PDB file of C-alpha atoms in Angstrom:
ATOM      1  CA  MET W   1       0.000   0.000   0.000  1.00 73.00           C
ATOM      2  CA  LEU W   2       1.441   3.367  -1.021  1.00 84.00           C
ATOM      3  CA  SER W   3       2.106   6.094   1.552  1.00 90.00           C
ATOM      4  CA  ASP W   4       3.692   9.533   1.586  1.00 96.00           C
ATOM      5  CA  SER W   5       4.697   9.141   5.254  1.00 98.00           C
ATOM      6  CA  LEU W   6       7.474   7.124   6.875  1.00 98.00           C
ATOM      7  CA  VAL W   7       7.894   6.699  10.637  1.00 98.00           C
ATOM      8  CA  LEU W   8      11.473   6.014  11.726  1.00 98.00           C
ATOM      9  CA  ILE W   9      11.765   3.970  14.931  1.00 98.00           C
ATOM     10  CA  PRO W  10      15.308   3.296  16.174  1.00 96.00           C
ATOM     11  CA  THR W  11      15.464   0.345  18.549  1.00 95.00           C
ATOM     12  CA  TYR W  12      17.784  -1.246  21.042  1.00 93.00           C
ATOM     13  CA  ASN W  13      16.230  -3.863  23.334  1.00 93.00           C
ATOM     14  CA  GLU W  14      12.584  -2.932  22.817  1.00 94.00           C
ATOM     15  CA  LYS W  15      11.000  -6.396  22.699  1.00 95.00           C
ATOM     16  CA  GLU W  16       8.341  -5.352  25.248  1.00 94.00           C
ATOM     17  CA  ASN W  17       7.128  -2.469  23.075  1.00 94.00           C
ATOM     18  CA  ILE W  18       7.937  -3.005  19.422  1.00 96.00           C
ATOM     19  CA  GLU W  19       4.963  -5.123  18.323  1.00 97.00           C
ATOM     20  CA  LYS W  20       2.475  -2.936  20.182  1.00 97.00           C
ATOM     21  CA  ILE W  21       3.847   0.313  18.730  1.00 97.00           C
ATOM     22  CA  ILE W  22       3.871  -1.109  15.186  1.00 98.00           C
ATOM     23  CA  ARG W  23       0.268  -2.307  15.455  1.00 98.00           C
ATOM     24  CA  LYS W  24      -0.832   1.041  16.882  1.00 97.00           C
ATOM     25  CA  VAL W  25       0.745   3.037  14.040  1.00 98.00           C
ATOM     26  CA  PHE W  26      -0.840   0.781  11.451  1.00 97.00           C
ATOM     27  CA  SER W  27      -4.258   1.224  13.100  1.00 97.00           C
ATOM     28  CA  LEU W  28      -4.313   4.975  12.402  1.00 97.00           C
ATOM     29  CA  THR W  29      -6.670   6.483   9.831  1.00 95.00           C
ATOM     30  CA  HIS W  30      -3.792   7.716   7.643  1.00 96.00           C
ATOM     31  CA  VAL W  31      -1.534   5.102   6.065  1.00 96.00           C
ATOM     32  CA  PHE W  32       1.950   5.315   7.543  1.00 98.00           C
ATOM     33  CA  HIS W  33       4.895   3.109   6.685  1.00 98.00           C
ATOM     34  CA  ILE W  34       7.447   2.184   9.355  1.00 98.00           C
ATOM     35  CA  LEU W  35      11.200   1.694   9.156  1.00 98.00           C
ATOM     36  CA  VAL W  36      12.687   0.077  12.260  1.00 98.00           C
ATOM     37  CA  ILE W  37      16.438   0.671  12.593  1.00 98.00           C
ATOM     38  CA  ASP W  38      17.723  -1.891  15.047  1.00 96.00           C
ATOM     39  CA  ASP W  39      21.235  -1.667  16.476  1.00 94.00           C
ATOM     40  CA  GLY W  40      21.845  -5.359  17.095  1.00 92.00           C
ATOM     41  CA  SER W  41      19.396  -5.749  19.987  1.00 94.00           C
ATOM     42  CA  PRO W  42      20.382  -8.910  21.874  1.00 95.00           C
ATOM     43  CA  ASP W  43      16.826  -9.300  23.216  1.00 94.00           C
ATOM     44  CA  GLY W  44      15.349 -10.310  19.842  1.00 94.00           C
ATOM     45  CA  THR W  45      13.656  -7.034  18.884  1.00 96.00           C
ATOM     46  CA  ALA W  46      14.609  -7.482  15.219  1.00 96.00           C
ATOM     47  CA  GLU W  47      13.221 -11.018  15.159  1.00 97.00           C
ATOM     48  CA  ILE W  48       9.832  -9.724  16.299  1.00 97.00           C
ATOM     49  CA  VAL W  49       9.857  -7.157  13.481  1.00 97.00           C
ATOM     50  CA  LYS W  50      10.809  -9.809  10.924  1.00 97.00           C
ATOM     51  CA  HIS W  51       7.871 -11.923  12.030  1.00 97.00           C
ATOM     52  CA  LEU W  52       5.489  -8.956  11.642  1.00 98.00           C
ATOM     53  CA  GLN W  53       6.777  -8.149   8.164  1.00 97.00           C
ATOM     54  CA  GLY W  54       4.827 -11.128   6.844  1.00 95.00           C
ATOM     55  CA  GLU W  55       1.625  -9.557   8.143  1.00 96.00           C
ATOM     56  CA  PHE W  56       2.465  -6.015   7.070  1.00 97.00           C
ATOM     57  CA  ALA W  57       4.218  -6.588   3.746  1.00 95.00           C
ATOM     58  CA  GLY W  58       4.985  -3.386   1.869  1.00 95.00           C
ATOM     59  CA  LYS W  59       4.434  -1.244   4.967  1.00 97.00           C
ATOM     60  CA  LEU W  60       6.956  -2.454   7.551  1.00 98.00           C
ATOM     61  CA  TYR W  61      10.674  -2.338   6.880  1.00 98.00           C
ATOM     62  CA  LEU W  62      13.679  -3.330   8.961  1.00 98.00           C
ATOM     63  CA  GLU W  63      17.324  -2.332   8.727  1.00 97.00           C
ATOM     64  CA  GLU W  64      19.743  -4.024  11.110  1.00 96.00           C
ATOM     65  CA  ARG W  65      23.035  -2.419  12.093  1.00 94.00           C
ATOM     66  CA  ALA W  66      25.969  -4.016  13.857  1.00 89.00           C
ATOM     67  CA  GLY W  67      26.099  -2.889  17.466  1.00 81.00           C
ATOM     68  CA  LYS W  68      24.831   0.142  19.314  1.00 83.00           C
ATOM     69  CA  GLN W  69      25.864   3.146  17.193  1.00 85.00           C
ATOM     70  CA  GLY W  70      23.767   5.920  18.702  1.00 85.00           C
ATOM     71  CA  LEU W  71      20.399   7.563  18.151  1.00 90.00           C
ATOM     72  CA  GLY W  72      21.683  10.280  15.848  1.00 92.00           C
ATOM     73  CA  THR W  73      23.392   7.909  13.425  1.00 94.00           C
ATOM     74  CA  ALA W  74      20.265   5.725  13.349  1.00 95.00           C
ATOM     75  CA  TYR W  75      18.129   8.683  12.334  1.00 96.00           C
ATOM     76  CA  ILE W  76      20.637   9.871   9.732  1.00 97.00           C
ATOM     77  CA  PHE W  77      20.572   6.351   8.278  1.00 97.00           C
ATOM     78  CA  GLY W  78      16.775   6.477   8.286  1.00 98.00           C
ATOM     79  CA  PHE W  79      16.622   9.935   6.703  1.00 98.00           C
ATOM     80  CA  LYS W  80      18.761   8.790   3.792  1.00 98.00           C
ATOM     81  CA  TRP W  81      16.650   5.651   3.402  1.00 98.00           C
ATOM     82  CA  ALA W  82      13.463   7.731   3.378  1.00 98.00           C
ATOM     83  CA  LEU W  83      14.782  10.116   0.726  1.00 98.00           C
ATOM     84  CA  LYS W  84      15.922   7.222  -1.437  1.00 97.00           C
ATOM     85  CA  HIS W  85      12.430   5.728  -1.237  1.00 97.00           C
ATOM     86  CA  ASP W  86      10.644   9.011  -2.066  1.00 96.00           C
ATOM     87  CA  TYR W  87       8.669   9.735   1.100  1.00 97.00           C
ATOM     88  CA  ASP W  88       7.343  13.293   1.539  1.00 97.00           C
ATOM     89  CA  PHE W  89       6.897  13.304   5.324  1.00 98.00           C
ATOM     90  CA  ILE W  90       9.502  11.676   7.548  1.00 98.00           C
ATOM     91  CA  PHE W  91       8.881  11.182  11.272  1.00 98.00           C
ATOM     92  CA  GLU W  92      11.051  10.495  14.300  1.00 97.00           C
ATOM     93  CA  MET W  93       9.350   8.487  17.047  1.00 96.00           C
ATOM     94  CA  ASP W  94      10.415   6.395  20.034  1.00 94.00           C
ATOM     95  CA  ALA W  95       9.365   2.764  20.349  1.00 93.00           C
ATOM     96  CA  ASP W  96       8.368   2.971  24.017  1.00 91.00           C
ATOM     97  CA  PHE W  97       5.023   4.850  23.784  1.00 91.00           C
ATOM     98  CA  SER W  98       6.480   7.989  25.368  1.00 90.00           C
ATOM     99  CA  HIS W  99       5.271   9.498  22.078  1.00 92.00           C
ATOM    100  CA  ASN W 100       1.602   8.856  21.420  1.00 94.00           C
ATOM    101  CA  PRO W 101       1.231   7.448  17.871  1.00 96.00           C
ATOM    102  CA  ASN W 102      -2.090   9.287  17.539  1.00 96.00           C
ATOM    103  CA  ASP W 103      -0.091  12.522  17.442  1.00 96.00           C
ATOM    104  CA  LEU W 104       1.550  11.490  14.157  1.00 98.00           C
ATOM    105  CA  ILE W 105      -1.619  12.777  12.493  1.00 97.00           C
ATOM    106  CA  LYS W 106      -1.244  16.165  14.190  1.00 97.00           C
ATOM    107  CA  LEU W 107       2.402  16.528  13.191  1.00 97.00           C
ATOM    108  CA  ARG W 108       1.698  15.615   9.571  1.00 97.00           C
ATOM    109  CA  GLU W 109      -1.201  18.059   9.436  1.00 97.00           C
ATOM    110  CA  ALA W 110       1.032  20.836  10.785  1.00 97.00           C
ATOM    111  CA  CYS W 111       3.438  20.258   7.887  1.00 97.00           C
ATOM    112  CA  ILE W 112       0.585  20.196   5.380  1.00 96.00           C
ATOM    113  CA  GLN W 113      -0.594  23.523   6.814  1.00 96.00           C
ATOM    114  CA  GLY W 114       2.786  25.219   6.286  1.00 95.00           C
ATOM    115  CA  ALA W 115       5.431  23.980   8.700  1.00 97.00           C
ATOM    116  CA  ASP W 116       8.647  22.506   7.351  1.00 98.00           C
ATOM    117  CA  VAL W 117       9.425  20.800  10.653  1.00 98.00           C
ATOM    118  CA  ALA W 118       6.723  20.018  13.213  1.00 98.00           C
ATOM    119  CA  ILE W 119       7.893  19.210  16.744  1.00 97.00           C
ATOM    120  CA  GLY W 120       5.827  17.311  19.277  1.00 96.00           C
ATOM    121  CA  SER W 121       6.461  19.686  22.149  1.00 93.00           C
ATOM    122  CA  ARG W 122       6.224  18.946  25.857  1.00 88.00           C
ATOM    123  CA  TYR W 123       6.647  22.584  26.880  1.00 87.00           C
ATOM    124  CA  ILE W 124       4.843  24.817  24.388  1.00 85.00           C
ATOM    125  CA  LYS W 125       1.770  24.835  26.663  1.00 79.00           C
ATOM    126  CA  GLY W 126       3.049  24.451  30.186  1.00 68.00           C
ATOM    127  CA  VAL W 127       4.808  21.219  31.179  1.00 75.00           C
ATOM    128  CA  ASN W 128       3.061  18.159  29.748  1.00 70.00           C
ATOM    129  CA  VAL W 129       5.093  15.228  31.066  1.00 73.00           C
ATOM    130  CA  VAL W 130       3.660  12.166  32.809  1.00 76.00           C
ATOM    131  CA  ASN W 131       5.519   9.692  35.069  1.00 68.00           C
ATOM    132  CA  TRP W 132       8.858  11.513  35.144  1.00 68.00           C
ATOM    133  CA  PRO W 133      10.466  12.344  38.509  1.00 73.00           C
ATOM    134  CA  MET W 134      10.581  16.070  39.142  1.00 78.00           C
ATOM    135  CA  SER W 135      14.388  16.073  38.885  1.00 74.00           C
ATOM    136  CA  ARG W 136      14.233  14.836  35.300  1.00 72.00           C
ATOM    137  CA  VAL W 137      11.436  17.232  34.352  1.00 75.00           C
ATOM    138  CA  LEU W 138      13.495  20.137  35.644  1.00 78.00           C
ATOM    139  CA  MET W 139      16.646  18.901  33.890  1.00 78.00           C
ATOM    140  CA  SER W 140      14.811  18.596  30.564  1.00 77.00           C
ATOM    141  CA  TYR W 141      12.963  21.903  30.892  1.00 77.00           C
ATOM    142  CA  PHE W 142      16.005  23.941  31.852  1.00 82.00           C
ATOM    143  CA  ALA W 143      18.071  22.216  29.158  1.00 82.00           C
ATOM    144  CA  SER W 144      15.730  23.860  26.658  1.00 81.00           C
ATOM    145  CA  VAL W 145      16.092  27.212  28.434  1.00 86.00           C
ATOM    146  CA  TYR W 146      19.868  26.804  28.184  1.00 88.00           C
ATOM    147  CA  VAL W 147      19.671  25.941  24.473  1.00 86.00           C
ATOM    148  CA  ARG W 148      17.566  29.024  23.740  1.00 86.00           C
ATOM    149  CA  PHE W 149      20.042  31.200  25.627  1.00 88.00           C
ATOM    150  CA  ILE W 150      23.114  29.850  23.816  1.00 91.00           C
ATOM    151  CA  THR W 151      21.714  29.429  20.301  1.00 89.00           C
ATOM    152  CA  GLY W 152      18.938  31.995  20.075  1.00 88.00           C
ATOM    153  CA  ILE W 153      16.502  29.519  18.544  1.00 91.00           C
ATOM    154  CA  PRO W 154      12.929  30.133  19.761  1.00 91.00           C
ATOM    155  CA  ILE W 155      12.112  26.495  20.535  1.00 93.00           C
ATOM    156  CA  GLN W 156      10.524  25.650  23.876  1.00 91.00           C
ATOM    157  CA  ASP W 157      11.343  21.923  23.671  1.00 91.00           C
ATOM    158  CA  ALA W 158      14.823  21.867  22.164  1.00 89.00           C
ATOM    159  CA  THR W 159      15.576  18.216  22.964  1.00 88.00           C
ATOM    160  CA  ALA W 160      12.251  16.864  21.667  1.00 91.00           C
ATOM    161  CA  GLY W 161      12.602  13.678  19.640  1.00 91.00           C
ATOM    162  CA  PHE W 162       9.075  13.430  18.187  1.00 96.00           C
ATOM    163  CA  LYS W 163       9.109  15.265  14.869  1.00 97.00           C
ATOM    164  CA  CYS W 164       7.879  15.408  11.292  1.00 98.00           C
ATOM    165  CA  TYR W 165      10.112  16.718   8.504  1.00 98.00           C
ATOM    166  CA  ARG W 166       9.093  17.654   5.009  1.00 98.00           C
ATOM    167  CA  ARG W 167      11.519  15.959   2.651  1.00 97.00           C
ATOM    168  CA  ILE W 168      12.929  19.282   1.398  1.00 97.00           C
ATOM    169  CA  VAL W 169      14.424  19.858   4.861  1.00 98.00           C
ATOM    170  CA  LEU W 170      16.344  16.588   4.832  1.00 97.00           C
ATOM    171  CA  GLU W 171      17.389  17.136   1.220  1.00 97.00           C
ATOM    172  CA  THR W 172      18.804  20.543   2.158  1.00 96.00           C
ATOM    173  CA  ILE W 173      20.624  19.748   5.396  1.00 96.00           C
ATOM    174  CA  ASP W 174      24.064  18.225   4.922  1.00 94.00           C
ATOM    175  CA  LEU W 175      23.295  15.089   6.881  1.00 95.00           C
ATOM    176  CA  ASP W 176      26.911  13.930   6.762  1.00 94.00           C
ATOM    177  CA  ASN W 177      27.877  17.095   8.641  1.00 92.00           C
ATOM    178  CA  ILE W 178      25.554  16.491  11.603  1.00 92.00           C
ATOM    179  CA  ARG W 179      27.960  15.789  14.424  1.00 87.00           C
ATOM    180  CA  PHE W 180      26.079  14.637  17.500  1.00 86.00           C
ATOM    181  CA  VAL W 181      24.456  11.332  18.380  1.00 80.00           C
ATOM    182  CA  GLY W 182      22.408  11.838  21.588  1.00 74.00           C
ATOM    183  CA  TYR W 183      20.086  14.641  22.674  1.00 73.00           C
ATOM    184  CA  ALA W 184      22.502  17.086  21.070  1.00 86.00           C
ATOM    185  CA  PHE W 185      21.547  15.519  17.733  1.00 91.00           C
ATOM    186  CA  GLN W 186      17.954  16.636  18.266  1.00 92.00           C
ATOM    187  CA  ILE W 187      19.109  20.151  19.060  1.00 92.00           C
ATOM    188  CA  GLU W 188      21.484  20.275  16.088  1.00 94.00           C
ATOM    189  CA  MET W 189      18.792  19.232  13.607  1.00 95.00           C
ATOM    190  CA  LYS W 190      16.409  21.961  14.817  1.00 96.00           C
ATOM    191  CA  PHE W 191      19.163  24.582  14.877  1.00 95.00           C
ATOM    192  CA  THR W 192      20.322  23.686  11.360  1.00 96.00           C
ATOM    193  CA  ALA W 193      16.803  23.684   9.920  1.00 96.00           C
ATOM    194  CA  ILE W 194      16.172  27.163  11.322  1.00 96.00           C
ATOM    195  CA  LYS W 195      19.537  28.418  10.042  1.00 94.00           C
ATOM    196  CA  HIS W 196      18.487  27.332   6.551  1.00 96.00           C
ATOM    197  CA  GLY W 197      15.331  29.410   6.884  1.00 95.00           C
ATOM    198  CA  PHE W 198      12.828  26.620   7.343  1.00 97.00           C
ATOM    199  CA  LYS W 199       9.710  27.154   9.410  1.00 96.00           C
ATOM    200  CA  VAL W 200       9.870  25.063  12.585  1.00 97.00           C
ATOM    201  CA  ILE W 201       6.748  24.963  14.734  1.00 97.00           C
ATOM    202  CA  GLU W 202       5.819  23.221  17.960  1.00 96.00           C
ATOM    203  CA  VAL W 203       2.674  21.144  18.328  1.00 96.00           C
ATOM    204  CA  PRO W 204       1.589  20.474  21.932  1.00 93.00           C
ATOM    205  CA  ILE W 205       1.679  16.826  23.005  1.00 92.00           C
ATOM    206  CA  ILE W 206       1.589  14.907  26.273  1.00 89.00           C
ATOM    207  CA  PHE W 207       4.789  12.949  26.862  1.00 86.00           C
ATOM    208  CA  THR W 208       4.384   9.786  28.950  1.00 85.00           C
ATOM    209  CA  ASP W 209       7.482   8.032  30.247  1.00 77.00           C
ATOM    210  CA  ARG W 210       7.907   4.406  29.276  1.00 53.00           C
ATOM    211  CA  THR W 211       6.198   1.778  31.393  1.00 58.00           C
ATOM    212  CA  GLU W 212       8.110  -1.157  29.877  1.00 55.00           C
ATOM    213  CA  GLY W 213      11.746  -1.595  28.882  1.00 47.00           C
ATOM    214  CA  THR W 214      14.723   0.448  29.987  1.00 55.00           C
ATOM    215  CA  SER W 215      15.510   4.116  29.398  1.00 52.00           C
ATOM    216  CA  LYS W 216      18.592   4.884  27.271  1.00 49.00           C
ATOM    217  CA  MET W 217      19.367   8.163  29.057  1.00 51.00           C
ATOM    218  CA  SER W 218      22.910   8.484  30.439  1.00 51.00           C
ATOM    219  CA  THR W 219      25.203  11.133  31.885  1.00 58.00           C
ATOM    220  CA  HIS W 220      27.323  10.896  28.703  1.00 60.00           C
ATOM    221  CA  ILE W 221      24.307  11.830  26.568  1.00 60.00           C
ATOM    222  CA  PHE W 222      23.464  14.764  28.837  1.00 63.00           C
ATOM    223  CA  ARG W 223      27.077  15.980  28.881  1.00 69.00           C
ATOM    224  CA  GLU W 224      27.246  15.821  25.084  1.00 68.00           C
ATOM    225  CA  ALA W 225      24.160  18.018  24.862  1.00 68.00           C
ATOM    226  CA  PHE W 226      25.436  20.546  27.422  1.00 76.00           C
ATOM    227  CA  LEU W 227      28.862  21.040  25.861  1.00 79.00           C
ATOM    228  CA  GLY W 228      27.761  20.326  22.300  1.00 81.00           C
ATOM    229  CA  VAL W 229      25.424  23.313  22.177  1.00 86.00           C
ATOM    230  CA  ILE W 230      28.326  25.716  22.688  1.00 86.00           C
ATOM    231  CA  GLU W 231      30.455  23.895  20.125  1.00 85.00           C
ATOM    232  CA  MET W 232      27.583  23.858  17.618  1.00 86.00           C
ATOM    233  CA  LYS W 233      26.971  27.599  17.999  1.00 90.00           C
ATOM    234  CA  MET W 234      30.655  28.411  17.560  1.00 86.00           C
ATOM    235  CA  ARG W 235      30.928  26.217  14.445  1.00 86.00           C
ATOM    236  CA  SER W 236      27.919  27.982  12.952  1.00 87.00           C
ATOM    237  CA  TRP W 237      29.872  31.250  12.854  1.00 89.00           C
ATOM    238  CA  PHE W 238      32.126  29.752  10.198  1.00 86.00           C
ATOM    239  CA  ARG W 239      29.501  27.940   8.099  1.00 87.00           C
ATOM    240  CA  LYS W 240      27.113  29.085   5.422  1.00 85.00           C
ATOM    241  CA  TYR W 241      23.483  27.981   5.502  1.00 90.00           C
ATOM    242  CA  PRO W 242      21.901  28.635   2.091  1.00 85.00           C
ATOM    243  CA  LYS W 243      18.333  29.818   2.470  1.00 85.00           C
ATOM    244  CA  VAL W 244      15.838  27.610   0.701  1.00 79.00           C
ATOM    245  CA  HIS W 245      12.711  28.686  -1.150  1.00 59.00           C
ATOM    246  CA  SER W 246      10.378  26.623   0.955  1.00 57.00           C
ATOM    247  CA  ASN W 247       6.608  27.040   1.218  1.00 53.00           C
ATOM    248  CA  SER W 248       7.257  29.041   4.379  1.00 49.00           C
ATOM    249  CA  LYS W 249      10.265  30.631   6.005  1.00 44.00           C
ATOM    250  CA  SER W 250      11.431  31.049   9.557  1.00 41.00           C
ATOM    251  CA  GLU W 251      11.110  34.683  10.610  1.00 40.00           C
ATOM    252  CA  VAL W 252      13.571  34.341  13.445  1.00 38.00           C
ATOM    253  CA  PRO W 253      17.237  35.129  12.714  1.00 38.00           C
ATOM    254  CA  VAL W 254      19.778  32.930  14.490  1.00 42.00           C
TER     255      VAL W 254
END
């Protein structure tokens, strides 16, 4: 079945969630395709996906990579795959139901209505996070405050990982020049899209922490984001970001 929309789901040890998230996405009113990018999960995540491919032929795809290579490289791999296979709307989404698959419809609609990148935002309307300890909520919220201060980008949820891109954005960004692999990757993609003049908007969502499986957050990932933001801003002083004639432009200089 043809679709203009591809959902990228990177996985590492998500056997508790992967079948449920795939079935939920395929139950939506719009036809989405899914590409699972699995980094050698030892728990059998990829085997579950392979089994489901028989049921969802032509809609569910799997790419297996050797070893845990990082979230950012998984998405870059997925972006290139999506462009090669001619999708118009490319989504980032976690496998653990922290992102509600129903919101894929909202993000796609935002791009149809004029956004070039639509972000599922936890903080555009207050703080919409469920089941996180207060310490983590505060760390995430003030990380976005820090990113706005350093970079100047007007994004309330700078580390958000639930997004829809129009293909022109991914065609324009030099994906091989994206440096970071953790939360800093999410920041760098938003920053770069805005520098190119694309319109990036935030769509309010409710983020619910995983109830099954294990979080991939680590102090290394947080440290990369904290220091990487400064490095990214300094590198931008010496780079050119050609403005693109998109259907809508960012009005915020960075």
